[in-house]
């Protein structure tokens, strides 16, 4: 008798959970495309906002880091994870001006207090951090860690001298960390971890972009040399 | 006590049986999300929606759900509703989802939903259970807003993100942090109990 009851309950609960799963699956299928489109829209808006001056279409010309992996690992092994890391699949949105490199925009990510904090940064050809925006910090403490997404904090990250609007660049990132770590950026009060996630991700993104720029320019130069030898012409400059 | 009506079940949660100050359910999200008034309203309305839906469904299915496995069934109902709400908001009311998205998964762990399913919806009609769900949700919203207003004004110097004081104001940061949440929560609960005691004494 007892055993029968257990089996009955197990079957009932199984059916119950199965129905719930079906409902969830149906909802997921129904909403999946809209959700992906919405999320893409946010990322795109943020990247558009941070891109340096360009006359190309960075979204059409985007590429994954993977494309230059070998050269990057050879040039700056300390800055990059080993081959096979998910990082290599992330994308760079290059800003071109007159056919040559004028920086790029990309999304960087670090774990904050509660989860990943995603930041979009734009760095120009001279290595200046031209703009920065927090794309997602949904798991930070509301009203505290989420303040790391606000302009008051981000201005301190973007500008070496906020009053004079002097952007940070690789030339002056020596103190590019929060006060507590010996840097000169004021962390959001009570949210050092969230602040640190943004700052460290940005600093690393800038160093990686600098390495990419070197690699890209070297590749472009060698392509031009090859073209000169073979007499080929490339309309619109090197891509 | 008179027979329950839609209205009596609805208003019960506002004050007399307020889920936060009287029943003391759902304190985790209460403490975590009451950092600003905007968050409080968002969380409160999301909870109200889920409590109403889950109460209605539990009351509808109470003839089918065996007594011995009711709790897992309630949890499945609550979790399913929360996830469906989350997905639909993410897809169709995107700006609202961006503002509230962080609170929606938190709703699952809100004991108000499970508590009301167990204590009320499982024993009452769909109609009354829905009223109870909405009432409890709104009572939660009111309590959350009360705590959040105090914390935001004292801890951040703003209300609904509008600065209230001049630049000279130094916010009392601890009110935004966790200890401040406990302090305000406890003080308000004491006041609420004191008022109730006085009411009871008079009557």
GROMACS .gro file of C-alpha atoms in nm:
model
  442
    1UNK     CA    1   0.000   0.000   0.000
    2UNK     CA    2   0.271   0.239   0.111
    3UNK     CA    3   0.481   0.152  -0.190
    4UNK     CA    4   0.190   0.213  -0.425
    5UNK     CA    5   0.140   0.556  -0.282
    6UNK     CA    6   0.505   0.646  -0.326
    7UNK     CA    7   0.496   0.539  -0.688
    8UNK     CA    8   0.177   0.733  -0.744
    9UNK     CA    9   0.327   1.049  -0.598
   10UNK     CA   10   0.647   1.008  -0.792
   11UNK     CA   11   0.454   0.972  -1.117
   12UNK     CA   12   0.232   1.267  -1.032
   13UNK     CA   13   0.521   1.490  -0.945
   14UNK     CA   14   0.703   1.375  -1.257
   15UNK     CA   15   0.403   1.472  -1.469
   16UNK     CA   16   0.371   1.801  -1.286
   17UNK     CA   17   0.735   1.891  -1.343
   18UNK     CA   18   0.711   1.768  -1.701
   19UNK     CA   19   0.418   1.999  -1.771
   20UNK     CA   20   0.603   2.289  -1.615
   21UNK     CA   21   0.905   2.202  -1.830
   22UNK     CA   22   0.690   2.194  -2.142
   23UNK     CA   23   0.541   2.533  -2.057
   24UNK     CA   24   0.889   2.675  -2.002
   25UNK     CA   25   1.024   2.522  -2.321
   26UNK     CA   26   0.735   2.663  -2.522
   27UNK     CA   27   0.783   3.007  -2.368
   28UNK     CA   28   1.155   2.990  -2.437
   29UNK     CA   29   1.102   2.900  -2.802
   30UNK     CA   30   0.843   3.173  -2.832
   31UNK     CA   31   1.063   3.444  -2.684
   32UNK     CA   32   1.412   3.331  -2.785
   33UNK     CA   33   1.452   3.538  -3.099
   34UNK     CA   34   1.306   3.853  -2.948
   35UNK     CA   35   1.534   3.820  -2.647
   36UNK     CA   36   1.843   3.771  -2.862
   37UNK     CA   37   1.745   4.070  -3.076
   38UNK     CA   38   1.689   4.284  -2.767
   39UNK     CA   39   2.024   4.187  -2.615
   40UNK     CA   40   2.204   4.248  -2.944
   41UNK     CA   41   2.041   4.588  -2.966
   42UNK     CA   42   2.178   4.689  -2.627
   43UNK     CA   43   2.529   4.568  -2.710
   44UNK     CA   44   2.520   4.743  -3.044
   45UNK     CA   45   2.398   5.070  -2.896
   46UNK     CA   46   2.674   5.062  -2.638
   47UNK     CA   47   2.942   4.979  -2.895
   48UNK     CA   48   2.816   5.248  -3.134
   49UNK     CA   49   2.837   5.497  -2.851
   50UNK     CA   50   3.199   5.415  -2.769
   51UNK     CA   51   3.346   5.371  -3.119
   52UNK     CA   52   3.625   5.612  -3.211
   53UNK     CA   53   3.591   5.828  -3.524
   54UNK     CA   54   3.556   5.603  -3.828
   55UNK     CA   55   3.442   5.604  -4.191
   56UNK     CA   56   3.392   5.229  -4.225
   57UNK     CA   57   3.122   4.998  -4.097
   58UNK     CA   58   3.272   4.840  -3.784
   59UNK     CA   59   2.978   4.604  -3.746
   60UNK     CA   60   3.024   4.460  -4.094
   61UNK     CA   61   3.402   4.438  -4.049
   62UNK     CA   62   3.405   4.292  -3.701
   63UNK     CA   63   3.634   3.994  -3.644
   64UNK     CA   64   3.711   3.755  -3.362
   65UNK     CA   65   4.041   3.781  -3.173
   66UNK     CA   66   4.105   3.430  -3.304
   67UNK     CA   67   4.194   3.579  -3.643
   68UNK     CA   68   4.524   3.720  -3.509
   69UNK     CA   69   4.577   3.470  -3.229
   70UNK     CA   70   4.920   3.339  -3.326
   71UNK     CA   71   5.068   3.681  -3.387
   72UNK     CA   72   4.916   3.820  -3.067
   73UNK     CA   73   5.042   3.534  -2.855
   74UNK     CA   74   5.386   3.582  -3.005
   75UNK     CA   75   5.382   3.958  -2.951
   76UNK     CA   76   5.231   3.982  -2.601
   77UNK     CA   77   5.200   3.639  -2.441
   78UNK     CA   78   5.138   3.785  -2.095
   79UNK     CA   79   4.823   3.969  -2.199
   80UNK     CA   80   4.636   3.681  -2.357
   81UNK     CA   81   4.492   3.350  -2.242
   82UNK     CA   82   4.618   3.031  -2.411
   83UNK     CA   83   4.463   2.909  -2.735
   84UNK     CA   84   4.123   2.749  -2.690
   85UNK     CA   85   4.006   3.002  -2.430
   86UNK     CA   86   3.658   3.142  -2.496
   87UNK     CA   87   3.816   3.485  -2.512
   88UNK     CA   88   3.944   3.420  -2.864
   89UNK     CA   89   3.589   3.396  -2.992
   90UNK     CA   90   3.497   3.742  -2.863
   91UNK     CA   91   3.476   4.016  -3.118
   92UNK     CA   92   3.657   4.337  -3.205
   93UNK     CA   93   3.483   4.618  -3.392
   94UNK     CA   94   3.757   4.802  -3.581
   95UNK     CA   95   3.729   5.173  -3.651
   96UNK     CA   96   3.896   5.259  -3.982
   97UNK     CA   97   3.971   5.608  -4.105
   98UNK     CA   98   4.085   5.640  -4.466
   99UNK     CA   99   4.157   5.268  -4.482
  100UNK     CA  100   4.386   5.254  -4.184
  101UNK     CA  101   4.349   5.156  -3.821
  102UNK     CA  102   4.195   5.422  -3.601
  103UNK     CA  103   4.128   5.213  -3.296
  104UNK     CA  104   3.842   4.982  -3.213
  105UNK     CA  105   3.552   4.916  -2.981
  106UNK     CA  106   3.505   4.598  -2.787
  107UNK     CA  107   3.324   4.452  -2.494
  108UNK     CA  108   3.529   4.346  -2.193
  109UNK     CA  109   3.418   4.147  -1.896
  110UNK     CA  110   3.528   4.075  -1.540
  111UNK     CA  111   3.358   3.909  -1.248
  112UNK     CA  112   3.231   4.174  -1.006
  113UNK     CA  113   3.064   4.124  -0.671
  114UNK     CA  114   2.776   3.907  -0.784
  115UNK     CA  115   2.854   3.809  -1.140
  116UNK     CA  116   3.002   3.931  -1.467
  117UNK     CA  117   3.026   4.305  -1.528
  118UNK     CA  118   3.035   4.383  -1.898
  119UNK     CA  119   3.185   4.707  -2.018
  120UNK     CA  120   3.212   4.847  -2.370
  121UNK     CA  121   3.522   5.053  -2.442
  122UNK     CA  122   3.646   5.251  -2.739
  123UNK     CA  123   4.017   5.315  -2.788
  124UNK     CA  124   4.144   5.534  -3.073
  125UNK     CA  125   4.454   5.487  -3.287
  126UNK     CA  126   4.669   5.682  -3.041
  127UNK     CA  127   4.568   5.456  -2.754
  128UNK     CA  128   4.329   5.705  -2.591
  129UNK     CA  129   4.032   5.567  -2.405
  130UNK     CA  130   3.774   5.771  -2.596
  131UNK     CA  131   3.462   5.633  -2.434
  132UNK     CA  132   3.340   5.376  -2.188
  133UNK     CA  133   3.001   5.237  -2.100
  134UNK     CA  134   2.884   4.962  -1.871
  135UNK     CA  135   2.662   4.727  -2.072
  136UNK     CA  136   2.552   4.492  -1.795
  137UNK     CA  137   2.608   4.475  -1.422
  138UNK     CA  138   2.278   4.310  -1.334
  139UNK     CA  139   2.413   4.100  -1.051
  140UNK     CA  140   2.583   4.380  -0.859
  141UNK     CA  141   2.418   4.508  -0.541
  142UNK     CA  142   2.129   4.736  -0.644
  143UNK     CA  143   2.197   5.095  -0.548
  144UNK     CA  144   2.557   5.021  -0.459
  145UNK     CA  145   2.753   4.812  -0.707
  146UNK     CA  146   2.525   4.925  -0.987
  147UNK     CA  147   2.662   5.276  -0.935
  148UNK     CA  148   2.973   5.156  -1.116
  149UNK     CA  149   2.762   5.194  -1.432
  150UNK     CA  150   2.704   5.564  -1.367
  151UNK     CA  151   2.884   5.852  -1.532
  152UNK     CA  152   3.015   5.992  -1.204
  153UNK     CA  153   3.234   5.686  -1.163
  154UNK     CA  154   3.302   5.616  -1.531
  155UNK     CA  155   3.434   5.970  -1.585
  156UNK     CA  156   3.702   5.895  -1.333
  157UNK     CA  157   3.792   5.581  -1.526
  158UNK     CA  158   3.789   5.741  -1.868
  159UNK     CA  159   3.971   6.063  -1.787
  160UNK     CA  160   4.314   6.107  -1.641
  161UNK     CA  161   4.198   6.458  -1.555
  162UNK     CA  162   3.817   6.473  -1.554
  163UNK     CA  163   3.806   6.853  -1.533
  164UNK     CA  164   4.023   6.900  -1.842
  165UNK     CA  165   3.875   6.592  -2.015
  166UNK     CA  166   4.217   6.439  -2.071
  167UNK     CA  167   4.151   6.079  -2.167
  168UNK     CA  168   4.353   5.799  -2.021
  169UNK     CA  169   4.581   5.628  -2.264
  170UNK     CA  170   4.836   5.352  -2.240
  171UNK     CA  171   5.095   5.625  -2.182
  172UNK     CA  172   4.938   5.721  -1.850
  173UNK     CA  173   4.778   5.411  -1.707
  174UNK     CA  174   5.041   5.376  -1.435
  175UNK     CA  175   4.785   5.446  -1.163
  176UNK     CA  176   4.501   5.285  -1.351
  177UNK     CA  177   4.343   5.108  -1.054
  178UNK     CA  178   4.121   5.190  -0.757
  179UNK     CA  179   4.256   5.387  -0.460
  180UNK     CA  180   4.271   5.077  -0.246
  181UNK     CA  181   4.502   4.906  -0.495
  182UNK     CA  182   4.731   5.209  -0.506
  183UNK     CA  183   4.573   5.372  -0.810
  184UNK     CA  184   4.421   5.715  -0.855
  185UNK     CA  185   4.063   5.620  -0.945
  186UNK     CA  186   3.800   5.678  -0.677
  187UNK     CA  187   3.601   5.358  -0.642
  188UNK     CA  188   3.228   5.379  -0.581
  189UNK     CA  189   3.197   5.409  -0.204
  190UNK     CA  190   3.114   5.069  -0.061
  191UNK     CA  191   3.153   4.898  -0.398
  192UNK     CA  192   3.525   4.852  -0.445
  193UNK     CA  193   3.485   4.507  -0.601
  194UNK     CA  194   3.243   4.625  -0.868
  195UNK     CA  195   3.463   4.927  -0.940
  196UNK     CA  196   3.771   4.709  -0.963
  197UNK     CA  197   3.594   4.474  -1.208
  198UNK     CA  198   3.530   4.765  -1.443
  199UNK     CA  199   3.873   4.922  -1.413
  200UNK     CA  200   4.078   4.605  -1.446
  201UNK     CA  201   3.874   4.486  -1.741
  202UNK     CA  202   3.921   4.821  -1.914
  203UNK     CA  203   4.294   4.832  -1.847
  204UNK     CA  204   4.341   4.483  -1.982
  205UNK     CA  205   4.121   4.558  -2.284
  206UNK     CA  206   4.337   4.861  -2.363
  207UNK     CA  207   4.660   4.663  -2.341
  208UNK     CA  208   4.517   4.393  -2.563
  209UNK     CA  209   4.397   4.645  -2.819
  210UNK     CA  210   4.743   4.802  -2.826
  211UNK     CA  211   4.894   4.460  -2.904
  212UNK     CA  212   4.628   4.405  -3.169
  213UNK     CA  213   4.705   4.740  -3.330
  214UNK     CA  214   5.074   4.649  -3.360
  215UNK     CA  215   4.989   4.311  -3.509
  216UNK     CA  216   4.733   4.460  -3.744
  217UNK     CA  217   4.968   4.732  -3.869
  218UNK     CA  218   5.246   4.478  -3.922
  219UNK     CA  219   5.009   4.257  -4.120
  220UNK     CA  220   4.894   4.556  -4.325
  221UNK     CA  221   5.254   4.658  -4.398
  222UNK     CA  222   5.350   4.310  -4.510
  223UNK     CA  223   5.038   4.296  -4.728
  224UNK     CA  224   5.137   4.624  -4.893
  225UNK     CA  225   5.488   4.487  -4.950
  226UNK     CA  226   5.342   4.173  -5.111
  227UNK     CA  227   5.114   4.385  -5.327
  228UNK     CA  228   5.409   4.594  -5.444
  229UNK     CA  229   5.593   4.275  -5.544
  230UNK     CA  230   5.299   4.120  -5.728
  231UNK     CA  231   5.161   4.447  -5.862
  232UNK     CA  232   4.818   4.380  -5.715
  233UNK     CA  233   4.601   4.669  -5.603
  234UNK     CA  234   4.353   4.661  -5.322
  235UNK     CA  235   4.066   4.904  -5.362
  236UNK     CA  236   3.968   5.066  -5.037
  237UNK     CA  237   4.296   4.989  -4.866
  238UNK     CA  238   4.388   4.678  -4.672
  239UNK     CA  239   4.104   4.499  -4.500
  240UNK     CA  240  -1.551   3.765   1.166
  241UNK     CA  241  -1.769   3.830   0.862
  242UNK     CA  242  -1.758   3.609   0.552
  243UNK     CA  243  -1.460   3.682   0.330
  244UNK     CA  244  -1.523   3.895   0.023
  245UNK     CA  245  -1.287   3.983  -0.261
  246UNK     CA  246  -1.231   4.319  -0.099
  247UNK     CA  247  -1.170   4.195   0.253
  248UNK     CA  248  -0.917   3.940   0.125
  249UNK     CA  249  -0.751   4.207  -0.086
  250UNK     CA  250  -0.703   4.467   0.186
  251UNK     CA  251  -0.600   4.222   0.457
  252UNK     CA  252  -0.240   4.217   0.334
  253UNK     CA  253  -0.203   4.595   0.338
  254UNK     CA  254  -0.185   4.643   0.710
  255UNK     CA  255  -0.357   4.390   0.936
  256UNK     CA  256  -0.164   4.094   0.799
  257UNK     CA  257   0.114   4.275   0.619
  258UNK     CA  258   0.350   4.008   0.483
  259UNK     CA  259   0.663   4.195   0.589
  260UNK     CA  260   0.582   4.355   0.923
  261UNK     CA  261   0.329   4.106   1.058
  262UNK     CA  262   0.379   3.768   0.890
  263UNK     CA  263   0.752   3.840   0.840
  264UNK     CA  264   0.787   3.651   0.513
  265UNK     CA  265   1.019   3.735   0.228
  266UNK     CA  266   1.269   3.923   0.440
  267UNK     CA  267   1.564   3.831   0.218
  268UNK     CA  268   1.448   4.028  -0.088
  269UNK     CA  269   1.314   4.296   0.146
  270UNK     CA  270   1.656   4.360   0.290
  271UNK     CA  271   1.839   4.321  -0.039
  272UNK     CA  272   1.625   4.530  -0.270
  273UNK     CA  273   1.509   4.814  -0.045
  274UNK     CA  274   1.810   5.032  -0.133
  275UNK     CA  275   1.609   5.273  -0.344
  276UNK     CA  276   1.243   5.355  -0.395
  277UNK     CA  277   1.258   5.274  -0.764
  278UNK     CA  278   1.387   4.924  -0.693
  279UNK     CA  279   1.120   4.876  -0.426
  280UNK     CA  280   0.834   4.962  -0.659
  281UNK     CA  281   0.973   4.740  -0.934
  282UNK     CA  282   1.028   4.443  -0.709
  283UNK     CA  283   0.692   4.493  -0.539
  284UNK     CA  284   0.494   4.493  -0.862
  285UNK     CA  285   0.679   4.191  -1.000
  286UNK     CA  286   0.608   3.999  -0.678
  287UNK     CA  287   0.243   4.107  -0.687
  288UNK     CA  288   0.204   3.964  -1.036
  289UNK     CA  289   0.367   3.632  -0.949
  290UNK     CA  290   0.183   3.592  -0.617
  291UNK     CA  291  -0.153   3.657  -0.782
  292UNK     CA  292  -0.084   3.409  -1.065
  293UNK     CA  293   0.060   3.137  -0.845
  294UNK     CA  294  -0.221   3.173  -0.589
  295UNK     CA  295  -0.482   3.146  -0.864
  296UNK     CA  296  -0.318   2.836  -1.015
  297UNK     CA  297  -0.266   2.664  -0.681
  298UNK     CA  298  -0.629   2.726  -0.587
  299UNK     CA  299  -0.735   2.594  -0.926
  300UNK     CA  300  -0.531   2.275  -0.886
  301UNK     CA  301  -0.596   2.213  -0.519
  302UNK     CA  302  -0.830   1.922  -0.602
  303UNK     CA  303  -0.552   1.749  -0.799
  304UNK     CA  304  -0.246   1.814  -0.585
  305UNK     CA  305  -0.214   1.543  -0.314
  306UNK     CA  306  -0.160   1.679   0.033
  307UNK     CA  307   0.167   1.493   0.088
  308UNK     CA  308   0.352   1.637  -0.210
  309UNK     CA  309   0.194   1.980  -0.213
  310UNK     CA  310   0.512   2.172  -0.126
  311UNK     CA  311   0.719   2.052  -0.426
  312UNK     CA  312   0.417   2.123  -0.645
  313UNK     CA  313   0.390   2.478  -0.511
  314UNK     CA  314   0.758   2.537  -0.575
  315UNK     CA  315   0.726   2.413  -0.932
  316UNK     CA  316   0.431   2.645  -0.988
  317UNK     CA  317   0.611   2.946  -0.843
  318UNK     CA  318   0.937   2.880  -1.026
  319UNK     CA  319   0.757   2.823  -1.355
  320UNK     CA  320   0.565   3.147  -1.325
  321UNK     CA  321   0.872   3.343  -1.234
  322UNK     CA  322   1.068   3.209  -1.530
  323UNK     CA  323   0.782   3.265  -1.773
  324UNK     CA  324   0.741   3.620  -1.642
  325UNK     CA  325   1.114   3.676  -1.681
  326UNK     CA  326   1.124   3.546  -2.040
  327UNK     CA  327   0.816   3.737  -2.150
  328UNK     CA  328   0.935   4.062  -2.000
  329UNK     CA  329   1.280   4.013  -2.152
  330UNK     CA  330   1.122   3.965  -2.494
  331UNK     CA  331   0.825   4.198  -2.500
  332UNK     CA  332   0.871   4.471  -2.240
  333UNK     CA  333   1.243   4.512  -2.274
  334UNK     CA  334   1.291   4.855  -2.111
  335UNK     CA  335   1.091   4.740  -1.809
  336UNK     CA  336   1.294   4.418  -1.797
  337UNK     CA  337   1.616   4.616  -1.800
  338UNK     CA  338   1.496   4.807  -1.496
  339UNK     CA  339   1.355   4.506  -1.309
  340UNK     CA  340   1.544   4.216  -1.459
  341UNK     CA  341   1.772   4.173  -1.161
  342UNK     CA  342   1.482   4.121  -0.922
  343UNK     CA  343   1.285   3.868  -1.115
  344UNK     CA  344   1.497   3.560  -1.036
  345UNK     CA  345   1.493   3.677  -0.674
  346UNK     CA  346   1.118   3.630  -0.664
  347UNK     CA  347   1.152   3.251  -0.656
  348UNK     CA  348   1.317   3.267  -0.318
  349UNK     CA  349   1.050   3.499  -0.187
  350UNK     CA  350   0.871   3.299   0.080
  351UNK     CA  351   0.556   3.507   0.043
  352UNK     CA  352   0.466   3.310  -0.267
  353UNK     CA  353   0.517   2.969  -0.113
  354UNK     CA  354   0.370   3.087   0.217
  355UNK     CA  355   0.049   3.215   0.063
  356UNK     CA  356   0.011   2.908  -0.156
  357UNK     CA  357   0.038   2.689   0.152
  358UNK     CA  358  -0.152   2.900   0.403
  359UNK     CA  359  -0.425   3.039   0.184
  360UNK     CA  360  -0.459   2.938  -0.179
  361UNK     CA  361  -0.456   2.565  -0.107
  362UNK     CA  362  -0.764   2.602   0.113
  363UNK     CA  363  -0.966   2.868  -0.066
  364UNK     CA  364  -1.144   2.945  -0.391
  365UNK     CA  365  -0.966   3.081  -0.699
  366UNK     CA  366  -1.142   3.414  -0.662
  367UNK     CA  367  -1.041   3.471  -0.300
  368UNK     CA  368  -0.693   3.332  -0.357
  369UNK     CA  369  -0.633   3.581  -0.638
  370UNK     CA  370  -0.749   3.865  -0.413
  371UNK     CA  371  -0.521   3.740  -0.138
  372UNK     CA  372  -0.228   3.720  -0.383
  373UNK     CA  373  -0.278   4.073  -0.509
  374UNK     CA  374  -0.331   4.207  -0.157
  375UNK     CA  375  -0.024   4.036  -0.017
  376UNK     CA  376   0.179   4.155  -0.315
  377UNK     CA  377   0.067   4.514  -0.267
  378UNK     CA  378   0.123   4.491   0.109
  379UNK     CA  379   0.476   4.373   0.033
  380UNK     CA  380   0.517   4.665  -0.208
  381UNK     CA  381   0.400   4.917   0.053
  382UNK     CA  382   0.630   4.782   0.322
  383UNK     CA  383   0.923   4.768   0.080
  384UNK     CA  384   0.859   5.128  -0.029
  385UNK     CA  385   0.850   5.246   0.333
  386UNK     CA  386   1.186   5.084   0.408
  387UNK     CA  387   1.338   5.192   0.078
  388UNK     CA  388   1.230   5.556   0.113
  389UNK     CA  389   1.402   5.587   0.450
  390UNK     CA  390   1.715   5.408   0.331
  391UNK     CA  391   1.743   5.605   0.010
  392UNK     CA  392   1.690   5.944   0.173
  393UNK     CA  393   1.931   5.883   0.460
  394UNK     CA  394   2.184   5.668   0.279
  395UNK     CA  395   2.201   5.840  -0.057
  396UNK     CA  396   2.037   6.180  -0.008
  397UNK     CA  397   1.789   6.113  -0.288
  398UNK     CA  398   1.430   5.997  -0.331
  399UNK     CA  399   1.333   5.831  -0.662
  400UNK     CA  400   1.681   5.933  -0.778
  401UNK     CA  401   1.602   6.302  -0.719
  402UNK     CA  402   1.859   6.471  -0.492
  403UNK     CA  403   1.685   6.619  -0.188
  404UNK     CA  404   1.968   6.802  -0.022
  405UNK     CA  405   2.241   7.036  -0.135
  406UNK     CA  406   2.596   6.929  -0.214
  407UNK     CA  407   2.692   6.976   0.151
  408UNK     CA  408   2.488   6.671   0.254
  409UNK     CA  409   2.698   6.377   0.358
  410UNK     CA  410   2.489   6.062   0.313
  411UNK     CA  411   2.488   5.812   0.599
  412UNK     CA  412   2.624   5.530   0.391
  413UNK     CA  413   2.539   5.257   0.638
  414UNK     CA  414   2.170   5.291   0.554
  415UNK     CA  415   2.237   5.168   0.200
  416UNK     CA  416   2.446   4.879   0.330
  417UNK     CA  417   2.308   4.563   0.487
  418UNK     CA  418   2.321   4.675   0.854
  419UNK     CA  419   2.108   4.977   0.767
  420UNK     CA  420   1.851   4.746   0.612
  421UNK     CA  421   1.819   4.550   0.936
  422UNK     CA  422   1.805   4.868   1.140
  423UNK     CA  423   1.527   5.031   0.936
  424UNK     CA  424   1.337   4.702   0.906
  425UNK     CA  425   1.345   4.649   1.282
  426UNK     CA  426   1.249   5.007   1.364
  427UNK     CA  427   0.953   5.004   1.127
  428UNK     CA  428   0.837   4.669   1.259
  429UNK     CA  429   0.851   4.806   1.612
  430UNK     CA  430   0.649   5.111   1.514
  431UNK     CA  431   0.397   4.894   1.333
  432UNK     CA  432   0.361   4.667   1.638
  433UNK     CA  433   0.331   4.963   1.871
  434UNK     CA  434   0.052   5.114   1.658
  435UNK     CA  435  -0.126   4.779   1.649
  436UNK     CA  436  -0.097   4.742   2.026
  437UNK     CA  437  -0.248   5.086   2.075
  438UNK     CA  438  -0.532   5.006   1.836
  439UNK     CA  439  -0.594   4.680   2.018
  440UNK     CA  440  -0.590   4.854   2.357
  441UNK     CA  441  -0.843   5.110   2.245
  442UNK     CA  442  -1.081   4.849   2.109
   0.00000   0.00000   0.00000
